[in-house]
Amino acid sequence: MSFCDRLAIPESLLRVKVDEPIRFADGLLDFEEDVVVLRSFSYVSHTADAQTWEMHRLVQTATLVWLEGHGRLDEVRERFVHHLRNAFPTGQFANWPVCRILFPHAKSTAEQKPVNPSALIQWASVMYHSAWYALEQGDLNDALGTATAAITARSQQLGAEHESTLWSIAMVVSTYRSQGRWKEAEELEVKVMETRVRVLGGEHPDTLNSMANLAATYWNQGRWKEAEDLISEAAEASGRVLGKTNPDTLGRTYAFHQIGRHDDSQPVKKCCDATEE
C-alpha cells in the first residue's frame, strides 16, 4: 500500500491471488490477518466500494521510512512494480475501466523508480501502458512524461534500437502529433523508421507502419508530394508482404488516394498493382 496512491487502492493490486498468503523475507504473513490489524488501528479503511482501500497519509509515509530503515524498501518496491505491471493492461478502449482504476497508482509509481534492472524494465512497461491510457484520455502532459520515462529506462536496459524502446518513442511521437508539434514528431518518426529499416528490414510490418505514420505527419504539414511518395511506397510493400486485402494495405491505399486529392500538381491516380486489382 505504501507505494500506491493512498486513495482508492484496489484490493486486487495487494495480493497475487485471493486468499493466497504473501511471503516476505522474514516469514509468512496472511493478507486477511494483516488487514485486521491495520483496520483496528485505523491505519487503513474501506472506501464506499468494498474492494478498495484508503491509507492515511502519515501511515504511508511512516511505513516508507520504516522499510528504508530496515533495508526493505527496494524489495517491497520491486514487488509492487511487479504486481502493477501484471495488472495494468494496454490503453486500448476495452481496457479503460481497469486503466482508470490503476492509473493513479501508476503515476505514484513514476516517482518510485526501482534500481534492479529487471524491475526497471517492468517499471518502464507500466510507464508505457499508463502513457498509452493517458494519451487516449487526452491527458497529454502525463502521456508525454511517462512515455519519456519509458524511453529512458528501456534505452538504458534494452538498448536504443530495441523494439520496446522504439515503441516508447512512437508513443512520444503520438503525443507530439496530438499537440500539433509536427516538426518534433517528424524528427522522431524519421529516427524510428530509419532504425527499423536497419534492424528489421524495409518491408517489416513495423517498418511499414512507421512509413505510414511519417506520411501522415508530412500530410498534416501540407507536404503533399513527400506524403504521397512515402505512403505509395508503404502501400506497395504492404501489398507484397501482407496481401492486397489486408486491412493495413487497404488503409494505406485509401490514404494514398486521400493525399493525392490534396496535391494540385499531381492528379489522383491508382495505387500500384501490388495493392489494387
GROMACS .gro file of C-alpha atoms in nm, residues 48-263:
model
  216
   48ALA     CA    1  -1.760   0.303  -0.035
   49ASP     CA    2  -1.651   0.029  -0.271
   50ALA     CA    3  -1.578  -0.273  -0.054
   51GLN     CA    4  -1.299  -0.378  -0.291
   52THR     CA    5  -1.086  -0.067  -0.245
   53TRP     CA    6  -0.891   0.078   0.046
   54GLU     CA    7  -0.756   0.408   0.170
   55MET     CA    8  -0.438   0.457   0.370
   56HIS     CA    9  -0.370   0.751   0.599
   57ARG     CA   10  -0.101   0.979   0.456
   58LEU     CA   11   0.109   0.978   0.774
   59VAL     CA   12   0.089   0.599   0.798
   60GLN     CA   13   0.204   0.568   0.438
   61THR     CA   14   0.499   0.800   0.499
   62ALA     CA   15   0.592   0.627   0.825
   63THR     CA   16   0.582   0.286   0.658
   64LEU     CA   17   0.819   0.400   0.384
   65VAL     CA   18   1.058   0.533   0.647
   66TRP     CA   19   1.037   0.202   0.837
   67LEU     CA   20   1.104  -0.001   0.521
   68GLU     CA   21   1.406   0.212   0.438
   69GLY     CA   22   1.540   0.187   0.791
   70HIS     CA   23   1.513  -0.193   0.784
   71GLY     CA   24   1.664  -0.229   0.438
   72ARG     CA   25   1.338  -0.349   0.284
   73LEU     CA   26   1.246  -0.052   0.066
   74ASP     CA   27   1.383  -0.187  -0.263
   75GLU     CA   28   1.241  -0.534  -0.204
   76VAL     CA   29   0.885  -0.414  -0.144
   77ARG     CA   30   0.904  -0.153  -0.420
   78GLU     CA   31   1.006  -0.420  -0.671
   79ARG     CA   32   0.722  -0.647  -0.561
   80PHE     CA   33   0.474  -0.363  -0.605
   81VAL     CA   34   0.608  -0.278  -0.952
   82HIS     CA   35   0.579  -0.645  -1.048
   83HIS     CA   36   0.215  -0.662  -0.935
   84LEU     CA   37   0.128  -0.336  -1.108
   85ARG     CA   38   0.298  -0.448  -1.430
   86ASN     CA   39   0.087  -0.764  -1.433
   87ALA     CA   40  -0.233  -0.574  -1.355
   88PHE     CA   41  -0.203  -0.268  -1.582
   89PRO     CA   42  -0.324  -0.351  -1.936
   90THR     CA   43  -0.266  -0.166  -2.262
   91GLY     CA   44  -0.452   0.159  -2.323
   92GLN     CA   45  -0.699   0.012  -2.571
   93PHE     CA   46  -1.064   0.111  -2.530
   94ALA     CA   47  -1.174  -0.225  -2.388
   95ASN     CA   48  -0.924  -0.183  -2.102
   96TRP     CA   49  -1.022   0.168  -1.999
   97PRO     CA   50  -1.222   0.067  -1.687
   98VAL     CA   51  -0.920  -0.118  -1.544
   99CYS     CA   52  -0.677   0.152  -1.655
  100ARG     CA   53  -0.888   0.421  -1.489
  101ILE     CA   54  -0.862   0.243  -1.153
  102LEU     CA   55  -0.489   0.176  -1.177
  103PHE     CA   56  -0.374   0.499  -1.342
  104PRO     CA   57  -0.332   0.699  -1.016
  105HIS     CA   58  -0.112   0.420  -0.880
  106ALA     CA   59   0.097   0.418  -1.197
  107LYS     CA   60   0.150   0.792  -1.156
  108SER     CA   61   0.259   0.730  -0.798
  109THR     CA   62   0.498   0.461  -0.922
  110ALA     CA   63   0.659   0.710  -1.161
  111GLU     CA   64   0.829   0.862  -0.859
  112GLN     CA   65   0.942   0.522  -0.726
  113LYS     CA   66   1.188   0.413  -0.992
  114PRO     CA   67   1.349   0.079  -0.894
  115VAL     CA   68   1.720   0.010  -0.913
  116ASN     CA   69   1.716  -0.359  -1.005
  117PRO     CA   70   1.746  -0.394  -1.387
  118SER     CA   71   1.465  -0.649  -1.428
  119ALA     CA   72   1.233  -0.444  -1.205
  120LEU     CA   73   1.328  -0.132  -1.400
  121ILE     CA   74   1.216  -0.298  -1.724
  122GLN     CA   75   0.882  -0.382  -1.563
  123TRP     CA   76   0.856  -0.026  -1.435
  124ALA     CA   77   0.915   0.102  -1.789
  125SER     CA   78   0.630  -0.117  -1.911
  126VAL     CA   79   0.399   0.039  -1.651
  127MET     CA   80   0.507   0.383  -1.771
  128TYR     CA   81   0.440   0.288  -2.134
  129HIS     CA   82   0.093   0.148  -2.065
  130SER     CA   83  -0.001   0.446  -1.849
  131ALA     CA   84   0.121   0.681  -2.125
  132TRP     CA   85  -0.098   0.494  -2.372
  133TYR     CA   86  -0.404   0.534  -2.150
  134ALA     CA   87  -0.326   0.900  -2.075
  135LEU     CA   88  -0.295   0.973  -2.447
  136GLU     CA   89  -0.630   0.806  -2.516
  137GLN     CA   90  -0.786   1.025  -2.247
  138GLY     CA   91  -0.633   1.343  -2.386
  139ASP     CA   92  -0.406   1.383  -2.083
  140LEU     CA   93  -0.111   1.486  -2.297
  141ASN     CA   94   0.122   1.611  -2.024
  142ASP     CA   95   0.105   1.283  -1.833
  143ALA     CA   96   0.134   1.088  -2.157
  144LEU     CA   97   0.449   1.274  -2.255
  145GLY     CA   98   0.607   1.245  -1.912
  146THR     CA   99   0.551   0.873  -1.866
  147ALA     CA  100   0.640   0.785  -2.226
  148THR     CA  101   0.965   0.979  -2.192
  149ALA     CA  102   1.041   0.792  -1.869
  150ALA     CA  103   0.982   0.463  -2.051
  151ILE     CA  104   1.224   0.566  -2.328
  152THR     CA  105   1.498   0.646  -2.078
  153ALA     CA  106   1.462   0.321  -1.883
  154ARG     CA  107   1.429   0.099  -2.190
  155SER     CA  108   1.723   0.265  -2.365
  156GLN     CA  109   1.939   0.203  -2.060
  157GLN     CA  110   1.835  -0.157  -2.005
  158LEU     CA  111   1.744  -0.284  -2.353
  159GLY     CA  112   1.929  -0.054  -2.590
  160ALA     CA  113   1.831   0.238  -2.810
  161GLU     CA  114   1.738   0.012  -3.103
  162HIS     CA  115   1.529  -0.241  -2.910
  163GLU     CA  116   1.173  -0.262  -3.039
  164SER     CA  117   1.028  -0.178  -2.695
  165THR     CA  118   1.236   0.140  -2.690
  166LEU     CA  119   1.114   0.229  -3.039
  167TRP     CA  120   0.751   0.177  -2.935
  168SER     CA  121   0.810   0.414  -2.643
  169ILE     CA  122   0.949   0.674  -2.884
  170ALA     CA  123   0.646   0.620  -3.106
  171MET     CA  124   0.425   0.698  -2.805
  172VAL     CA  125   0.602   1.031  -2.764
  173VAL     CA  126   0.551   1.091  -3.136
  174SER     CA  127   0.177   1.028  -3.100
  175THR     CA  128   0.167   1.277  -2.814
  176TYR     CA  129   0.353   1.539  -3.018
  177ARG     CA  130   0.109   1.489  -3.303
  178SER     CA  131  -0.186   1.537  -3.067
  179GLN     CA  132  -0.023   1.860  -2.951
  180GLY     CA  133   0.031   1.978  -3.308
  181ARG     CA  134   0.408   1.964  -3.265
  182TRP     CA  135   0.458   1.828  -3.615
  183LYS     CA  136   0.824   1.912  -3.664
  184GLU     CA  137   0.928   1.741  -3.339
  185ALA     CA  138   0.709   1.444  -3.427
  186GLU     CA  139   0.870   1.423  -3.770
  187GLU     CA  140   1.224   1.418  -3.629
  188LEU     CA  141   1.146   1.125  -3.401
  189GLU     CA  142   0.943   0.940  -3.665
  190VAL     CA  143   1.234   0.957  -3.909
  191LYS     CA  144   1.461   0.820  -3.637
  192VAL     CA  145   1.224   0.530  -3.562
  193MET     CA  146   1.169   0.450  -3.930
  194GLU     CA  147   1.540   0.452  -4.016
  195THR     CA  148   1.619   0.233  -3.716
  196ARG     CA  149   1.351  -0.019  -3.812
  197VAL     CA  150   1.473  -0.026  -4.172
  198ARG     CA  151   1.823  -0.102  -4.047
  199VAL     CA  152   1.726  -0.353  -3.777
  200LEU     CA  153   1.408  -0.516  -3.911
  201GLY     CA  154   1.429  -0.452  -4.284
  202GLY     CA  155   1.245  -0.221  -4.520
  203GLU     CA  156   0.937  -0.442  -4.558
  204HIS     CA  157   0.882  -0.549  -4.198
  205PRO     CA  158   0.524  -0.466  -4.085
  206ASP     CA  159   0.654  -0.236  -3.810
  207THR     CA  160   0.870  -0.052  -4.064
  208LEU     CA  161   0.571  -0.010  -4.295
  209ASN     CA  162   0.369   0.125  -4.003
  210SER     CA  163   0.642   0.383  -3.937
  211MET     CA  164   0.638   0.485  -4.303
  212ALA     CA  165   0.261   0.533  -4.299
  213ASN     CA  166   0.279   0.740  -3.980
  214LEU     CA  167   0.553   0.961  -4.121
  215ALA     CA  168   0.349   1.010  -4.438
  216ALA     CA  169   0.058   1.127  -4.223
  217THR     CA  170   0.287   1.376  -4.050
  218TYR     CA  171   0.403   1.510  -4.386
  219TRP     CA  172   0.039   1.540  -4.491
  220ASN     CA  173  -0.051   1.740  -4.180
  221GLN     CA  174   0.229   1.983  -4.264
  222GLY     CA  175   0.096   2.031  -4.617
  223ARG     CA  176   0.386   1.843  -4.774
  224TRP     CA  177   0.165   1.652  -5.016
  225LYS     CA  178   0.430   1.519  -5.255
  226GLU     CA  179   0.651   1.374  -4.980
  227ALA     CA  180   0.346   1.223  -4.813
  228GLU     CA  181   0.220   1.075  -5.140
  229ASP     CA  182   0.555   0.921  -5.231
  230LEU     CA  183   0.603   0.763  -4.889
  231ILE     CA  184   0.250   0.624  -4.849
  232SER     CA  185   0.270   0.487  -5.204
  233GLU     CA  186   0.590   0.304  -5.115
  234ALA     CA  187   0.432   0.172  -4.794
  235ALA     CA  188   0.119   0.058  -4.980
  236GLU     CA  189   0.323  -0.126  -5.244
  237ALA     CA  190   0.531  -0.308  -4.986
  238SER     CA  191   0.226  -0.382  -4.774
  239GLY     CA  192   0.056  -0.544  -5.072
  240ARG     CA  193   0.356  -0.768  -5.130
  241VAL     CA  194   0.412  -0.861  -4.767
  242LEU     CA  195   0.065  -0.862  -4.611
  243GLY     CA  196  -0.157  -0.915  -4.914
  244LYS     CA  197  -0.385  -0.693  -5.118
  245THR     CA  198  -0.687  -0.737  -4.891
  246ASN     CA  199  -0.506  -0.691  -4.561
  247PRO     CA  200  -0.665  -0.406  -4.358
  248ASP     CA  201  -0.333  -0.222  -4.334
  249THR     CA  202  -0.282  -0.248  -4.709
  250LEU     CA  203  -0.633  -0.121  -4.778
  251GLY     CA  204  -0.589   0.162  -4.529
  252ARG     CA  205  -0.264   0.274  -4.688
  253THR     CA  206  -0.416   0.256  -5.035
  254TYR     CA  207  -0.705   0.472  -4.918
  255ALA     CA  208  -0.462   0.717  -4.758
  256PHE     CA  209  -0.272   0.735  -5.087
  257HIS     CA  210  -0.588   0.845  -5.267
  258GLN     CA  211  -0.675   1.098  -4.996
  259ILE     CA  212  -0.329   1.252  -5.006
  260GLY     CA  213  -0.335   1.266  -5.386
  261ARG     CA  214  -0.652   1.477  -5.381
  262HIS     CA  215  -0.471   1.750  -5.188
  263ASP     CA  216  -0.181   1.775  -5.431
   0.00000   0.00000   0.00000
